[in-house]
mmCIF file of N, CA and C in Angstrom:
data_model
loop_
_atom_site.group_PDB
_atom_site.id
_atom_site.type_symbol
_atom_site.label_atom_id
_atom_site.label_comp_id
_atom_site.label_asym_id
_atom_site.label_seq_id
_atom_site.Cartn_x
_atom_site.Cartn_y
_atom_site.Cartn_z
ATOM 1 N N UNK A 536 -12.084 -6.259 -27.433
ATOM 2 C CA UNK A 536 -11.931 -6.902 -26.147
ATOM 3 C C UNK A 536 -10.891 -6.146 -25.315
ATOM 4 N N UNK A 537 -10.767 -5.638 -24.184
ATOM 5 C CA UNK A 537 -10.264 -5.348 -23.006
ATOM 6 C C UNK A 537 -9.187 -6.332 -22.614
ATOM 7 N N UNK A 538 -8.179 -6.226 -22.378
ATOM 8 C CA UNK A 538 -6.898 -6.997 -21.565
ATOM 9 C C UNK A 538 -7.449 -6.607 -20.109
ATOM 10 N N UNK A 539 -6.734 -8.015 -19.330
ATOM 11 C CA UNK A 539 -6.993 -7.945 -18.237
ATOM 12 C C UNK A 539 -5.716 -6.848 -17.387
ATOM 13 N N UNK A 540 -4.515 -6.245 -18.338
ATOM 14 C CA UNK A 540 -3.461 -5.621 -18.035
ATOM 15 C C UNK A 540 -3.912 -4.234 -17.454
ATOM 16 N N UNK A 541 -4.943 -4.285 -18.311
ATOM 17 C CA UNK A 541 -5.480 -2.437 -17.689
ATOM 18 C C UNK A 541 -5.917 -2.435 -15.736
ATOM 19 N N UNK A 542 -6.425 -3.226 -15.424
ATOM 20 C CA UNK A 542 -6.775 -3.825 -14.399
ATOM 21 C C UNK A 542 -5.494 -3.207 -13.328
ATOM 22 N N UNK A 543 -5.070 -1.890 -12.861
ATOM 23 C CA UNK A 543 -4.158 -2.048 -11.995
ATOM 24 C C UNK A 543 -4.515 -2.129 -10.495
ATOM 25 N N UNK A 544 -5.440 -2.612 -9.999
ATOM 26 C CA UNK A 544 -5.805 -3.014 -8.509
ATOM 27 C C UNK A 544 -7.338 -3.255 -8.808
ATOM 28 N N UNK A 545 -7.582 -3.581 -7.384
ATOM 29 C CA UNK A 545 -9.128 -3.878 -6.907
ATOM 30 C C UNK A 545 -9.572 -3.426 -5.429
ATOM 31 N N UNK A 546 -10.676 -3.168 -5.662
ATOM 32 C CA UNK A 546 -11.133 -2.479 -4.391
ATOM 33 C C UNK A 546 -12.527 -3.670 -4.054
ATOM 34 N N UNK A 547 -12.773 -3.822 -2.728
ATOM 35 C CA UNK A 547 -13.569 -4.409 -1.958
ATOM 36 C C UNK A 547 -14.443 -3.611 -0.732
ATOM 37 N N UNK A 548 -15.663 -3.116 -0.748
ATOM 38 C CA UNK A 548 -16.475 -2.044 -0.055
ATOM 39 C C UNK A 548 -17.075 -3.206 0.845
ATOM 40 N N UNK A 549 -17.244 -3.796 1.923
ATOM 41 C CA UNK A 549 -17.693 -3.969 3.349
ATOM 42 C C UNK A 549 -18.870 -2.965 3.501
ATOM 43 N N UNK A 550 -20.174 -3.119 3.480
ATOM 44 C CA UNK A 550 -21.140 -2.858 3.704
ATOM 45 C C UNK A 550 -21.313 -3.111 5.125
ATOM 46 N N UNK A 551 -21.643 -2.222 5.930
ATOM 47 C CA UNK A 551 -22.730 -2.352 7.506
ATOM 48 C C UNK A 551 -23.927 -1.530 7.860
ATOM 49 N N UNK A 552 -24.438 -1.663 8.953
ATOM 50 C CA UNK A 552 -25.390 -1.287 9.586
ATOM 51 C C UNK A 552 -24.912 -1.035 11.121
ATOM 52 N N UNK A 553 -25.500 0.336 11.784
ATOM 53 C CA UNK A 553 -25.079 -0.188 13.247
ATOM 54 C C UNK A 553 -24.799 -1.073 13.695
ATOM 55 N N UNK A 554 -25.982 -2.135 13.822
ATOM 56 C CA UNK A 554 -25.769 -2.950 14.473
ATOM 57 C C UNK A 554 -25.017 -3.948 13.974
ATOM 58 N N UNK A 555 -24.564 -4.100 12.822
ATOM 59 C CA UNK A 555 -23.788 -5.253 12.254
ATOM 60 C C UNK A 555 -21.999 -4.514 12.217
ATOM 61 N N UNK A 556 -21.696 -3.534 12.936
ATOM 62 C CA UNK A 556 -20.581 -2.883 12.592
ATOM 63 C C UNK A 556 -19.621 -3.952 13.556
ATOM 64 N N UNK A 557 -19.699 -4.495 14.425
ATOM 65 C CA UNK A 557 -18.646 -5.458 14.810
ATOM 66 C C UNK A 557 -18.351 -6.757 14.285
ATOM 67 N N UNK A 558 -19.218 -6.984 13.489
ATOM 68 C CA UNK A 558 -19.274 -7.974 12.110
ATOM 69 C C UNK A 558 -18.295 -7.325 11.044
ATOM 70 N N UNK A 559 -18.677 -6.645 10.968
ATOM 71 C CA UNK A 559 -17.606 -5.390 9.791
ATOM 72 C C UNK A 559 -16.034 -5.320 10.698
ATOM 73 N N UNK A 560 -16.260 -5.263 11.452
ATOM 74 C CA UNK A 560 -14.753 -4.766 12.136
ATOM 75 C C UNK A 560 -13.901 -6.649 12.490
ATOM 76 N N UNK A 561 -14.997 -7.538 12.403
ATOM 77 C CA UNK A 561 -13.716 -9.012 12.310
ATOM 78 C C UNK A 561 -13.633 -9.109 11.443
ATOM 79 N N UNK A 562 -13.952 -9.064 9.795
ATOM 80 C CA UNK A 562 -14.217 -9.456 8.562
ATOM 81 C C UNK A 562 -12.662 -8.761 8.373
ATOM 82 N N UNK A 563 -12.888 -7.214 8.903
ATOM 83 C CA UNK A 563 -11.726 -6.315 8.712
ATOM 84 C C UNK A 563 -10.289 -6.631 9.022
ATOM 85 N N UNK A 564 -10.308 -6.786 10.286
ATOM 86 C CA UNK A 564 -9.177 -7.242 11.153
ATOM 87 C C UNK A 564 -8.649 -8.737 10.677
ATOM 88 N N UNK A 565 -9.689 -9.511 10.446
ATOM 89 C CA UNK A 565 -9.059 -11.327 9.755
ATOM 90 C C UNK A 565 -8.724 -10.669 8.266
ATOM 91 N N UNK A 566 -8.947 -9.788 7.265
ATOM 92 C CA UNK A 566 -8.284 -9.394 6.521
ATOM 93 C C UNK A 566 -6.931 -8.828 6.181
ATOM 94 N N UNK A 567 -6.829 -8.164 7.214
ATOM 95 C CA UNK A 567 -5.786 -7.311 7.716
ATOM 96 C C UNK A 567 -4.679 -8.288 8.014
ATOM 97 N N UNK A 568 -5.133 -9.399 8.647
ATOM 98 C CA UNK A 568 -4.297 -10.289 9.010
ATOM 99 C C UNK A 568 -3.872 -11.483 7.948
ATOM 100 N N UNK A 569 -4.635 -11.793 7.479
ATOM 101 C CA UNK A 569 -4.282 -13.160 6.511
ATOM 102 C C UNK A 569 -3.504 -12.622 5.055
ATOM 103 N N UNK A 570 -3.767 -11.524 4.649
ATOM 104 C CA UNK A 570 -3.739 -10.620 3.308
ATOM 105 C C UNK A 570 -3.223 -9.380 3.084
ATOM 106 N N UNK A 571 -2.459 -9.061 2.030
ATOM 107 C CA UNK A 571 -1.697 -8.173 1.331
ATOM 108 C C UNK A 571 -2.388 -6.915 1.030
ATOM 109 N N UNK A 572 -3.025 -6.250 1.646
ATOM 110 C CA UNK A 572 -4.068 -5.263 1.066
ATOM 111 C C UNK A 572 -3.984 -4.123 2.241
ATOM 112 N N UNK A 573 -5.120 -3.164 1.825
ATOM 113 C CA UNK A 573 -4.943 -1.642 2.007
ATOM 114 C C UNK A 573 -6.112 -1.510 2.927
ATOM 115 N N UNK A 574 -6.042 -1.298 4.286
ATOM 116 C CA UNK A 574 -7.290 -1.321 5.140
ATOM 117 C C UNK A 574 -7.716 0.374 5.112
ATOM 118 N N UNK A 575 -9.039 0.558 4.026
ATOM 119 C CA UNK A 575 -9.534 2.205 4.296
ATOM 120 C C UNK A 575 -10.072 2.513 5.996
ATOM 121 N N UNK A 576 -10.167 3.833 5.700
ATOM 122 C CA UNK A 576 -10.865 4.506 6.762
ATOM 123 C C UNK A 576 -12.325 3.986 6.964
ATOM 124 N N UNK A 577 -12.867 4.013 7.779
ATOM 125 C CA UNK A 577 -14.469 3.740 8.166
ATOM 126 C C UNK A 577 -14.988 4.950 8.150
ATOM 127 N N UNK A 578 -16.307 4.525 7.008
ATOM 128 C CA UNK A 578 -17.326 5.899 7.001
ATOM 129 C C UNK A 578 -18.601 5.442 7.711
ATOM 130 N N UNK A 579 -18.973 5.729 8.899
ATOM 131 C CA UNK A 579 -20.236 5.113 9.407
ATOM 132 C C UNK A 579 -21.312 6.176 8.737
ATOM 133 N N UNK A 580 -20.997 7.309 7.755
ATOM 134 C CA UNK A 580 -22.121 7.366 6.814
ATOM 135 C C UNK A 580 -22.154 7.170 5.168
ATOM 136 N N UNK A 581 -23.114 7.173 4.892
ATOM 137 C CA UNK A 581 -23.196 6.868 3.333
ATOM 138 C C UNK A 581 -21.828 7.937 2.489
ATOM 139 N N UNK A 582 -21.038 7.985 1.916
ATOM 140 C CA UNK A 582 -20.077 8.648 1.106
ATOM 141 C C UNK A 582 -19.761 8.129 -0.455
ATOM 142 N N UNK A 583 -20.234 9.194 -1.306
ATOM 143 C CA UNK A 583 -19.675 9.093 -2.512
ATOM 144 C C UNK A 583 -20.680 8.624 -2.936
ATOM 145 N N UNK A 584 -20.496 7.476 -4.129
ATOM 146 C CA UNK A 584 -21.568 6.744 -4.573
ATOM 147 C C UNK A 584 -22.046 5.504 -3.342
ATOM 148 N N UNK A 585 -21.501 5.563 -2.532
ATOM 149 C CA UNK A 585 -21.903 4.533 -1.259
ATOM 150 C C UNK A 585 -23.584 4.719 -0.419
ATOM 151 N N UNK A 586 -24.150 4.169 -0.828
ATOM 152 C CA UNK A 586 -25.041 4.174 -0.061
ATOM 153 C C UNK A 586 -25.755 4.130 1.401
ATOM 154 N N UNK A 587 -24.385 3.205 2.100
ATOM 155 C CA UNK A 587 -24.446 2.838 3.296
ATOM 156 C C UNK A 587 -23.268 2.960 4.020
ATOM 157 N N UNK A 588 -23.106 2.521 5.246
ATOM 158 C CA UNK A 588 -21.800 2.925 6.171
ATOM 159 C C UNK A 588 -20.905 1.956 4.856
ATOM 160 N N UNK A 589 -19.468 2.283 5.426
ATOM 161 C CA UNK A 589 -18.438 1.422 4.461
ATOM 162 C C UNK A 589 -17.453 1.549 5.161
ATOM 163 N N UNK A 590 -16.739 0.435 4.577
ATOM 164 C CA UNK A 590 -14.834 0.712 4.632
ATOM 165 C C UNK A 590 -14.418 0.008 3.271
ATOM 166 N N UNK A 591 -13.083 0.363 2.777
ATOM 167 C CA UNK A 591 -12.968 0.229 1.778
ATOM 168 C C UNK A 591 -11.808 -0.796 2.098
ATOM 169 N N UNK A 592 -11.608 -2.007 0.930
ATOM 170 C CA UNK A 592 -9.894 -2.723 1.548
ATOM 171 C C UNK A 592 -9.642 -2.599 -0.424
ATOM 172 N N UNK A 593 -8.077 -1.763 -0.493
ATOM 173 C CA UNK A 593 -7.686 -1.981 -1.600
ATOM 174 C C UNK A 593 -6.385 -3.187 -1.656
ATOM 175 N N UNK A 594 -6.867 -4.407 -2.819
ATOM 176 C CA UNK A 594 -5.744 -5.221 -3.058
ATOM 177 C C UNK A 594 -5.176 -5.400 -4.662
ATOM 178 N N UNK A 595 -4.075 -5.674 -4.657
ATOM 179 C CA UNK A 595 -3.509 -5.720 -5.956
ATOM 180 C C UNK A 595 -3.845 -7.311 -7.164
ATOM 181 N N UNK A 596 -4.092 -7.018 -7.972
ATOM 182 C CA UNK A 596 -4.794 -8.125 -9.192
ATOM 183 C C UNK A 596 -3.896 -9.434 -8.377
ATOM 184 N N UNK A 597 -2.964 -9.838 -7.814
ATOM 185 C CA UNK A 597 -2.434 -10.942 -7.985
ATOM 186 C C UNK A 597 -3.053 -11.680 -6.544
ATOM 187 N N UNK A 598 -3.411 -10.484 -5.516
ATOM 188 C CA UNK A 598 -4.270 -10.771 -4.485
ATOM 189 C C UNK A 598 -6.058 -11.456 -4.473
ATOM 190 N N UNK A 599 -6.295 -10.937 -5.638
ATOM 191 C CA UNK A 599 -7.345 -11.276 -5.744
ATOM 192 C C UNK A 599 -8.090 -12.765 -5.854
ATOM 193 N N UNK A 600 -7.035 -13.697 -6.007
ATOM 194 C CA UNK A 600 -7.426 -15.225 -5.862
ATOM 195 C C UNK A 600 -7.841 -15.582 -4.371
ATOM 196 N N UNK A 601 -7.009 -14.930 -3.130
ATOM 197 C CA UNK A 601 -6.987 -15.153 -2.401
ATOM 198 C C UNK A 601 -7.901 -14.457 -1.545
ATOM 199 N N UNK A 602 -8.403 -13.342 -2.086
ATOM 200 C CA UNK A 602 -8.953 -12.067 -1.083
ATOM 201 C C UNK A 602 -10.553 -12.831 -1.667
ATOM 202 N N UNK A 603 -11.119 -12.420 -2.760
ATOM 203 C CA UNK A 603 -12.511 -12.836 -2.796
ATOM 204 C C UNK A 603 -13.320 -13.953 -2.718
ATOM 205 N N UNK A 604 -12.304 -15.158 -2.845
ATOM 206 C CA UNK A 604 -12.990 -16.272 -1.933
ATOM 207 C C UNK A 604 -13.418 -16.109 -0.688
ATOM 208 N N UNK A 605 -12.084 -16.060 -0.163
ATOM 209 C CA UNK A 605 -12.183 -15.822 1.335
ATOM 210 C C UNK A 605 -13.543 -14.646 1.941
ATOM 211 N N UNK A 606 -13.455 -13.734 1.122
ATOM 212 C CA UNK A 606 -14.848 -13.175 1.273
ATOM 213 C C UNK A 606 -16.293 -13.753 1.157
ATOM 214 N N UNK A 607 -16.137 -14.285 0.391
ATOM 215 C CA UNK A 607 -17.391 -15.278 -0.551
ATOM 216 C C UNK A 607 -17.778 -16.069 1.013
ATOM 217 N N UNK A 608 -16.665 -16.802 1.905
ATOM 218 C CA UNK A 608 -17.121 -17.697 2.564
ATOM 219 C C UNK A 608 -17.054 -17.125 3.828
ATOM 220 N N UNK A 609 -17.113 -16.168 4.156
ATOM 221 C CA UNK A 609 -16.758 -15.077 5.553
ATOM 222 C C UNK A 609 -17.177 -13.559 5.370
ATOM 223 N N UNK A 610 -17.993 -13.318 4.508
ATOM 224 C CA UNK A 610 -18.917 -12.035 4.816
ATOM 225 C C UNK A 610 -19.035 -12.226 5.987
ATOM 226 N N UNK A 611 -20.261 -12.784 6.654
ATOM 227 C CA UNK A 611 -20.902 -12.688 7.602
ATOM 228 C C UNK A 611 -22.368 -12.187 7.547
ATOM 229 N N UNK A 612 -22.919 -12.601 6.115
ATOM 230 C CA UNK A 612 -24.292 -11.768 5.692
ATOM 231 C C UNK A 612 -24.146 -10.452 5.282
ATOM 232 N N UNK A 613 -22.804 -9.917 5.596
ATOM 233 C CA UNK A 613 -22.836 -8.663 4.957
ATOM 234 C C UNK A 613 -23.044 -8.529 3.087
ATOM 235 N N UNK A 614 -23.201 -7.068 2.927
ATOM 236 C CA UNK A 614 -23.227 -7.200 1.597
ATOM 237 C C UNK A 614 -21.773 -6.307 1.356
ATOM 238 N N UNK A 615 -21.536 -7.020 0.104
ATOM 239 C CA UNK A 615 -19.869 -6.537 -0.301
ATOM 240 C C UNK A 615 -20.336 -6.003 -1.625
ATOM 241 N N UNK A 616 -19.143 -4.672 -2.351
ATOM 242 C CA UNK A 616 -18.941 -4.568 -3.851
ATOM 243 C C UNK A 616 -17.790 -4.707 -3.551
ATOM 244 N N UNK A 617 -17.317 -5.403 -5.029
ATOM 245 C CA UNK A 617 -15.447 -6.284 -5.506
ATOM 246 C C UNK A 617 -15.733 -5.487 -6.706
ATOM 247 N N UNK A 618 -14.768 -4.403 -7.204
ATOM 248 C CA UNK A 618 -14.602 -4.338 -8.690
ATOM 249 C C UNK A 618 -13.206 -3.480 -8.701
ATOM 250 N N UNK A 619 -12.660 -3.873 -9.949
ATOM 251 C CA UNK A 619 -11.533 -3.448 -10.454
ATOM 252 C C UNK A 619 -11.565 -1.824 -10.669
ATOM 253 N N UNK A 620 -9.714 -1.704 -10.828
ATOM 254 C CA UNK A 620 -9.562 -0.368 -10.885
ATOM 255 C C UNK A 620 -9.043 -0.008 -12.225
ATOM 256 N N UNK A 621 -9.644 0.143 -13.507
ATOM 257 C CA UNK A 621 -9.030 0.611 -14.210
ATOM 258 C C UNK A 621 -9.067 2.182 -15.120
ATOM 259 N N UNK A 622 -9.302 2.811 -14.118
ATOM 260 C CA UNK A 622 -9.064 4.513 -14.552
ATOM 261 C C UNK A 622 -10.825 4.739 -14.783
ATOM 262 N N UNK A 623 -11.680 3.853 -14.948
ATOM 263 C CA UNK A 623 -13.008 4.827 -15.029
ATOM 264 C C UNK A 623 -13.743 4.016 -14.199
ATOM 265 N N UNK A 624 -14.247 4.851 -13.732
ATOM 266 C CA UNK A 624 -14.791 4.542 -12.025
ATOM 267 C C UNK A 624 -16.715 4.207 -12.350
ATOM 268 N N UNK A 625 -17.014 4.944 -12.945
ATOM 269 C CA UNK A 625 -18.017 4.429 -13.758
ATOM 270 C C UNK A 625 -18.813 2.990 -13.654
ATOM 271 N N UNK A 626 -17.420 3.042 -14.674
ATOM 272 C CA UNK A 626 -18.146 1.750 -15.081
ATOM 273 C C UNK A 626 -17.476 0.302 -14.561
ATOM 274 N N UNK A 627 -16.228 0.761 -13.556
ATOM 275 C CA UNK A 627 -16.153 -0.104 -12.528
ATOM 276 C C UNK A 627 -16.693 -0.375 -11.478
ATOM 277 N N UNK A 628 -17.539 0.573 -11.241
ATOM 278 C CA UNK A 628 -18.732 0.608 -10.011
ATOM 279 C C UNK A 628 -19.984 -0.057 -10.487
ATOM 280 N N UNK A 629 -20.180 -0.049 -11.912
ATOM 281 C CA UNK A 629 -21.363 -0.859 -12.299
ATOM 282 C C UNK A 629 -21.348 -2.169 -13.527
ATOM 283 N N UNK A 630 -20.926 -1.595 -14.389
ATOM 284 C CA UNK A 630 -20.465 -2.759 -15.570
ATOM 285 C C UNK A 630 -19.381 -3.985 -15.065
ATOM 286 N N UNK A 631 -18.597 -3.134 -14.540
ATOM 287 C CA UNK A 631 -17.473 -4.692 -14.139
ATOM 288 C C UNK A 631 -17.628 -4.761 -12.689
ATOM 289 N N UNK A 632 -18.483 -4.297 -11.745
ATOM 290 C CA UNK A 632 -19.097 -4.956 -10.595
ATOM 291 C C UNK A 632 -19.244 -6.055 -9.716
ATOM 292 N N UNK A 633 -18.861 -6.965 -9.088
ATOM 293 C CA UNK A 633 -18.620 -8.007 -8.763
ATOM 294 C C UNK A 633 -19.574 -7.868 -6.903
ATOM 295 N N UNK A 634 -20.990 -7.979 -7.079
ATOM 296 C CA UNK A 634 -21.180 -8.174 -5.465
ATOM 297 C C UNK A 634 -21.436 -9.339 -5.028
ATOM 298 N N UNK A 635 -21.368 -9.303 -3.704
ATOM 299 C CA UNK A 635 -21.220 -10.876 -2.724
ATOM 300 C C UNK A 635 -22.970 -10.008 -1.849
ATOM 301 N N UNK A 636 -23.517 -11.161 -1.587
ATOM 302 C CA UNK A 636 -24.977 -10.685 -0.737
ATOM 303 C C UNK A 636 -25.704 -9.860 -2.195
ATOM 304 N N UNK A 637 -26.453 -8.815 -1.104
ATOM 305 C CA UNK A 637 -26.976 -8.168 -2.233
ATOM 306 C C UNK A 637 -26.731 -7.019 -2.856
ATOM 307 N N UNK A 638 -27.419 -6.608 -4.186
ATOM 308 C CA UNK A 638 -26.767 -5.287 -4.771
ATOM 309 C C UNK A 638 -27.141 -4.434 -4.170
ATOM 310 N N UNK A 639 -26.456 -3.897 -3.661
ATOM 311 C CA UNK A 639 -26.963 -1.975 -3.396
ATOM 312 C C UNK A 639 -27.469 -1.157 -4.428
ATOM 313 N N UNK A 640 -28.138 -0.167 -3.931
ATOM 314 C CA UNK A 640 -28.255 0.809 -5.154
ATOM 315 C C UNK A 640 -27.691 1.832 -5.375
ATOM 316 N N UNK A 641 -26.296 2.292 -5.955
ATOM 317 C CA UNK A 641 -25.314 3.088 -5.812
ATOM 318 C C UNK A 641 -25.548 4.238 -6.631
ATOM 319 N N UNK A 642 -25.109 5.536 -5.811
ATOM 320 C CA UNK A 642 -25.233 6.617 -6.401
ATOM 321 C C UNK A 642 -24.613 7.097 -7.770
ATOM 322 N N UNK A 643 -25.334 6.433 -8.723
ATOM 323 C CA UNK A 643 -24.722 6.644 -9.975
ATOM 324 C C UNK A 643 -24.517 8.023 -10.508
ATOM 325 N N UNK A 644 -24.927 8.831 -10.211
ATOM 326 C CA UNK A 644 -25.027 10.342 -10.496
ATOM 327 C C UNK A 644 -23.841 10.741 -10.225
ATOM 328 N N UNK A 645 -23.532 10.343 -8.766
ATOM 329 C CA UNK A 645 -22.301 11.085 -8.234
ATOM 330 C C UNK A 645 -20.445 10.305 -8.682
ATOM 331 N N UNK A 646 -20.719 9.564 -9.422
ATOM 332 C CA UNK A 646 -19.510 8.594 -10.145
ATOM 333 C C UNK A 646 -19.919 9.748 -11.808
ATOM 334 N N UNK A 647 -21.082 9.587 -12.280
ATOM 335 C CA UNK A 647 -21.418 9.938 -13.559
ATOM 336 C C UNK A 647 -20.559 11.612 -13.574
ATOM 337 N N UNK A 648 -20.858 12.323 -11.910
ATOM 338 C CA UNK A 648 -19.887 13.701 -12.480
ATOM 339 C C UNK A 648 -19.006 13.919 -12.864
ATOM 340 N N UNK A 649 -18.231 12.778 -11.535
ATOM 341 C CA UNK A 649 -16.487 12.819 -11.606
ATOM 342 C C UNK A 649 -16.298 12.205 -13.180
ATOM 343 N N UNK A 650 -16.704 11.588 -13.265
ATOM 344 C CA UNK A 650 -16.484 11.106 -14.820
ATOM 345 C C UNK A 650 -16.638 12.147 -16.056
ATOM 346 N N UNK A 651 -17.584 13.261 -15.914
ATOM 347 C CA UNK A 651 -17.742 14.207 -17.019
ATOM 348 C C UNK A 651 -16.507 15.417 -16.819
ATOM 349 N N UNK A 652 -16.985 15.789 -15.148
ATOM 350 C CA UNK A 652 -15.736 16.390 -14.422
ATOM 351 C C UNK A 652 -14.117 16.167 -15.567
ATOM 352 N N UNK A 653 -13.926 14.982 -15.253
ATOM 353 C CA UNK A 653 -12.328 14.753 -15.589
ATOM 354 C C UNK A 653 -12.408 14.351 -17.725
ATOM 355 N N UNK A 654 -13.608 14.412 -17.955
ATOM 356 C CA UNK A 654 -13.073 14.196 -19.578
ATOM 357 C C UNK A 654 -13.351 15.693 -19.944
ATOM 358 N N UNK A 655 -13.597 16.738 -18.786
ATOM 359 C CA UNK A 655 -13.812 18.325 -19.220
ATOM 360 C C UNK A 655 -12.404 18.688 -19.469
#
């Protein structure tokens, strides 16, 4: 079994579409405002294993009571990924995964390099 100690942050990906990007940008900003967390850059294209436009908000484990409810009830129809950070990206992008709306289909290939990449 895994401790929840390894766990040193969490990341939250904001999914949009053109036309839903000012939906993305209050979700952002009422985050920014109510909560303890890390507002990323906006990619209005697909990056990394991301499939779709994104922004990223990083918050720390003790934030997390407060941050993913509040998501849960204020997406806005968007689709979200919530998963922890604990050193393998892997299988925090898919095994310990947490989405709100629906799943995306994430570029597993491109997580699978960095992962062979860094145990080279």
């Amino acid at each position: 079994m895994k401790e929840n100690s390894i766990i040193t942050g969490f990341h939250a990906h904001i999914y949009y579409q053109p036309e839903t990007r000012s939906l993305a940008a209050k979700i952002r900003e009422e985050l920014g405002a109510r909560f303890e967390v890390q507002l990323g850059r906006w990619h209005d294209q697909p990056i990394g294993p991301h499939p779709q436009s994104m922004y990223q908000v990083a918050f720390s484990p003790n934030q997390f009571p407060q941050v993913v409810p509040w998501l849960m009830l204020n997406r806005e129809g968007l689709d979200i990924l919530v998963h922890p950070e604990t050193g393998d990206d892997l299988t925090d992008h898919t095994a310990h995964a947490l989405w709100l709306g629906n799943r995306l289909e994430l570029n597993i290939n491109f997580l699978a390099r960095i992962k062979s990449n860094a145990s080279s």
